[in-house]
Tab-separated table of C-alpha atoms in Angstrom:
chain	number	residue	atom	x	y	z
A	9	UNK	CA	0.000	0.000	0.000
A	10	UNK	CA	2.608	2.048	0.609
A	11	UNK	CA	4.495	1.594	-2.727
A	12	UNK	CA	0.976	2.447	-4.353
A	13	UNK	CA	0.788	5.309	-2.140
A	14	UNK	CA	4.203	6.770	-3.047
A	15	UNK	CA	3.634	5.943	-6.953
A	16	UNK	CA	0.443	8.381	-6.901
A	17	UNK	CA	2.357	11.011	-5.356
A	18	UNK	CA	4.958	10.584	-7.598
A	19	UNK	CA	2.264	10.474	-10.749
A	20	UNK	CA	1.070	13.674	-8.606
A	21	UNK	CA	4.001	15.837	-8.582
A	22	UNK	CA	4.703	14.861	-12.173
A	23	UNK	CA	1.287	16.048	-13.317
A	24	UNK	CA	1.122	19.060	-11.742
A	25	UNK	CA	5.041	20.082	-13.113
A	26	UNK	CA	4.014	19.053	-16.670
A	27	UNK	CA	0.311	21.250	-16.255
A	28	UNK	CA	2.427	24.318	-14.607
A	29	UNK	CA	5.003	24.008	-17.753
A	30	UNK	CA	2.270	24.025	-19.728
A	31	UNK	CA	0.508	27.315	-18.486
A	32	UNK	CA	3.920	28.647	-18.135
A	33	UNK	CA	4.556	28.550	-21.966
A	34	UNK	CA	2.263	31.184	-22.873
A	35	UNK	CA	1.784	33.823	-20.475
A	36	UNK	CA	0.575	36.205	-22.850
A	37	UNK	CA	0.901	37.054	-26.475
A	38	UNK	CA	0.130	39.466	-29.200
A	39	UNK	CA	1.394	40.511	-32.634
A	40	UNK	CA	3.184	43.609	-33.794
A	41	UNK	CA	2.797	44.850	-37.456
A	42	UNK	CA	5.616	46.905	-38.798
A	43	UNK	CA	4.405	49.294	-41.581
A	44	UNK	CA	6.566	51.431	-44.275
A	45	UNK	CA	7.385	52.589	-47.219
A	46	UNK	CA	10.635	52.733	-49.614
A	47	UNK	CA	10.630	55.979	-51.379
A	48	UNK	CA	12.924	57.102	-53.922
A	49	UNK	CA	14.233	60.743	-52.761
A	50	UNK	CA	17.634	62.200	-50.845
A	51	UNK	CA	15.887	62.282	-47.350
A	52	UNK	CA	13.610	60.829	-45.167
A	53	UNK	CA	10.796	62.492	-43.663
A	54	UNK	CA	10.850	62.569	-39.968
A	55	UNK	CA	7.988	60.211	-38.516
A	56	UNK	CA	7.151	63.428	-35.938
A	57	UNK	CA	6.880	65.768	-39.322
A	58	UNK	CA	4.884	62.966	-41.552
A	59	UNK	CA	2.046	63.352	-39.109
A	60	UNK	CA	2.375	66.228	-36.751
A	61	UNK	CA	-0.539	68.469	-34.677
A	62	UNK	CA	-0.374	72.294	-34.968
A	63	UNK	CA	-1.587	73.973	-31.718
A	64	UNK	CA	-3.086	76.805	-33.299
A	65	UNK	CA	-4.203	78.167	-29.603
A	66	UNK	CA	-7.028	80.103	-28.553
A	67	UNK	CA	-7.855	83.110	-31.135
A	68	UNK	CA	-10.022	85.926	-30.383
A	69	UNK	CA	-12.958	86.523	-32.634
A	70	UNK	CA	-12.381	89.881	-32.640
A	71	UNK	CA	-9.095	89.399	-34.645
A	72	UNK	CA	-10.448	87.349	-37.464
A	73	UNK	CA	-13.168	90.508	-38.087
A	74	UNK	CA	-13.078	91.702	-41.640
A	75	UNK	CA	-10.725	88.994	-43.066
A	76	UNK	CA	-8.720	89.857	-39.892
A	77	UNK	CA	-5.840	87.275	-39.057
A	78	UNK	CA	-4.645	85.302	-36.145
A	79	UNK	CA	-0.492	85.252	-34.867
A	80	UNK	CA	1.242	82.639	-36.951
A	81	UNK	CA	2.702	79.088	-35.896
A	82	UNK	CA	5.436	78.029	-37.009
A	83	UNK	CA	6.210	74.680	-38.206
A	84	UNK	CA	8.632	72.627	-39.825
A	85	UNK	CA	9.117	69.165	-41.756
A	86	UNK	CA	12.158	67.469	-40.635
A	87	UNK	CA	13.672	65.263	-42.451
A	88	UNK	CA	16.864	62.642	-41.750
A	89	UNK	CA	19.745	61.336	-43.659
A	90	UNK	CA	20.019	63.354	-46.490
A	91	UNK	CA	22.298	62.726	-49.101
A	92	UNK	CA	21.175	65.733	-51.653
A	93	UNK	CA	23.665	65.340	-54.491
A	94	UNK	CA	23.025	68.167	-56.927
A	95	UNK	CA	19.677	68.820	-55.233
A	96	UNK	CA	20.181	71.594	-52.846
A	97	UNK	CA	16.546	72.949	-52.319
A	98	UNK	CA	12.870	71.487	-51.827
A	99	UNK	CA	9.169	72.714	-52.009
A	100	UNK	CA	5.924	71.141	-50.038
A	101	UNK	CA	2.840	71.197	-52.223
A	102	UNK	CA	-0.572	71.616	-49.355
A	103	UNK	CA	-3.513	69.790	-49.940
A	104	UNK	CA	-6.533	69.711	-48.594
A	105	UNK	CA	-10.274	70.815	-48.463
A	106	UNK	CA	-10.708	74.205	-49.692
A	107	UNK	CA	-12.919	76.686	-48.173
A	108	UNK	CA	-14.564	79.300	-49.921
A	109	UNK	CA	-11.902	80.889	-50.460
A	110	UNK	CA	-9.565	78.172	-52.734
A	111	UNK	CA	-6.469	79.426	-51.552
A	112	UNK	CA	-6.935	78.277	-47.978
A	113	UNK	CA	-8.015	75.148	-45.945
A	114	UNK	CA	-11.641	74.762	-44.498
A	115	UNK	CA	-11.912	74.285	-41.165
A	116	UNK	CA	-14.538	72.052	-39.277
A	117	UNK	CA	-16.006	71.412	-36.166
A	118	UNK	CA	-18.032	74.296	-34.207
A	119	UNK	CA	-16.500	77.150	-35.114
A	120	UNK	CA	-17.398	79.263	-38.079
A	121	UNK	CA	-16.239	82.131	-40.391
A	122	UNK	CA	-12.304	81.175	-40.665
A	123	UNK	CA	-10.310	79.637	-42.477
A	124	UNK	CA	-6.499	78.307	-41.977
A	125	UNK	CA	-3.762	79.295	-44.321
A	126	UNK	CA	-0.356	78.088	-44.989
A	127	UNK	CA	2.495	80.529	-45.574
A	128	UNK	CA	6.245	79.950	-46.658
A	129	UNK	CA	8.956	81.022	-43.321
A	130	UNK	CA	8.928	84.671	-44.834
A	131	UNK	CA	4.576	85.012	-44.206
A	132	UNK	CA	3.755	84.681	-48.103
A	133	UNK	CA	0.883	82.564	-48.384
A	134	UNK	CA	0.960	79.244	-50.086
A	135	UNK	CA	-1.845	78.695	-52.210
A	136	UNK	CA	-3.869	75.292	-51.740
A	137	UNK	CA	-2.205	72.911	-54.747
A	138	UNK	CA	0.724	75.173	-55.286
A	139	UNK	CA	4.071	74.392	-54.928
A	140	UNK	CA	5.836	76.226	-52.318
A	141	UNK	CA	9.124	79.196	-52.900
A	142	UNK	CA	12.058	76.320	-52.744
A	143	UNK	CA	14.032	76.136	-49.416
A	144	UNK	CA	18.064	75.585	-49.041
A	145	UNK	CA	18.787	71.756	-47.707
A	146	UNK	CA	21.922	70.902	-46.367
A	147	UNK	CA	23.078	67.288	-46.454
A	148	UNK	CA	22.176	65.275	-43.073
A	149	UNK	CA	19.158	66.180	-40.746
A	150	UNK	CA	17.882	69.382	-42.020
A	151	UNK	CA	14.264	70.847	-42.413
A	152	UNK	CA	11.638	72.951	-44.333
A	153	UNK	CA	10.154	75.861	-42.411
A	154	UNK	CA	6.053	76.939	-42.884
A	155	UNK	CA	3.554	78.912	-40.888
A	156	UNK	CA	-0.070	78.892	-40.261
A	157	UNK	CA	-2.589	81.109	-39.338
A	158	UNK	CA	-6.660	81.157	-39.205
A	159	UNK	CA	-8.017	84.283	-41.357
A	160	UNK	CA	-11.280	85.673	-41.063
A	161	UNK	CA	-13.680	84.553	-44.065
A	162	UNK	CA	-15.040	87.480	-46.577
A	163	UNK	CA	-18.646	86.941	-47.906
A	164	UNK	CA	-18.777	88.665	-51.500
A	165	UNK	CA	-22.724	90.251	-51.974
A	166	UNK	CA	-25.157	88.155	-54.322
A	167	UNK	CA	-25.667	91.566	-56.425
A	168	UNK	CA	-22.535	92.370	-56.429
A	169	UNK	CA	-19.809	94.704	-54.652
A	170	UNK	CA	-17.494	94.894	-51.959
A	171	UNK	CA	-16.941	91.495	-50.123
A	172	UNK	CA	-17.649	92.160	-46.117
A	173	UNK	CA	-16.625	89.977	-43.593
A	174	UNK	CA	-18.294	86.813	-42.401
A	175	UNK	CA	-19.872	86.268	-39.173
A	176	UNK	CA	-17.431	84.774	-36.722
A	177	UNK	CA	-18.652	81.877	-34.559
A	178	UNK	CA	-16.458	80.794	-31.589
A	179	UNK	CA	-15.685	76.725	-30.811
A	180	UNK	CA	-13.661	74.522	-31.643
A	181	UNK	CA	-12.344	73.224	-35.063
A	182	UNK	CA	-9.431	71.299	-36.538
A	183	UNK	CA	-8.525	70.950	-40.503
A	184	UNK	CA	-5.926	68.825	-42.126
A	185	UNK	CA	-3.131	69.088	-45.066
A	186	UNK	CA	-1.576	66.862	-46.836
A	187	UNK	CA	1.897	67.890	-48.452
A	188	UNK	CA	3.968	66.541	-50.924
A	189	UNK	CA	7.717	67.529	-51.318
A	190	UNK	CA	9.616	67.983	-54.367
A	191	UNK	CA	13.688	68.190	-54.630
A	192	UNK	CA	15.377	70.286	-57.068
């Protein structure tokens, strides 16, 4: 009885090592999809550049009266590892939804009466689908150098005349661009 006894232990222990290497094999699991692309150009754009937020901050609608505008933000697409060759300069093409005036994005969300524009580092606007004034690169980690800035909308009269400016409605409201850069 005793040799009986000690084999069930024994078939016991074994058992219960065998089920707690079991559970012990997979204490958790998951997968993790790596996503890219290959382009052909002399730099890379910066992952924090290819999709980036603009704080555009709180703006008075009292400054965006009359086609008024807001303070500009400044912001920049890095880009890495550039090897430019004979390309020395680049230009960022803006896309997006145009508001009613073509030149500049639409904005949604609560707020009315704005609109956001995109300007080159000096302030000159960027038209929606244009290419931008070329910038100077420099080989390595370098970057191109834009502003933004709401603007009031202007509401041209149905019979004609002098455009006036649109009624400003405060909230919230976010727009997006899409850009596409060009070496030279």
């Amino acid at each position: 009885m005793k040799v009986s006894s000690l084999a069930g232990a024994i078939m016991a222990v074994a058992l219960a090592s065998t089920s707690a290497v079991t559970f012990a094999q997979d204490q958790g699991h998951g997968r993790i999809t790596f996503r890219g692309a290959i382009i052909e150009a002399p730099c890379s754009i910066a992952q924090e550049s290819a999709y980036q937020t603009v704080e555009m901050d709180q703006v008075s609608n009292v400054s965006l009266k009359d086609g008024g505008k807001s303070t500009p933000k400044t912001f920049k697409i890095e880009l890495r590892g550039c090897e430019l060759g004979a390309l020395k300069s680049a230009t960022a093409t803006f896309t997006g939804s145009p508001a009613s005036n073509p030149d500049l994005l639409a904005i949604r969300g609560t707020a009315q009466g704005a609109s956001l524009a995109i300007a080159d580092h000096t302030g000159e606007l960027i038209k929606l689908g244009d290419a931008s004034p070329a910038q100077t690169l420099s080989n390595g980690d370098t970057y191109l150098e834009f502003k933004a800035y709401l603007q009031g909308d202007m509401v041209a009269p149905a019979g004609g005349g002098a455009a006036t400016g649109a009624a400003i409605k405060p909230g919230d409201f976010e727009t997006f661009a899409n850009f596409t850069l060009a070496y030279q």
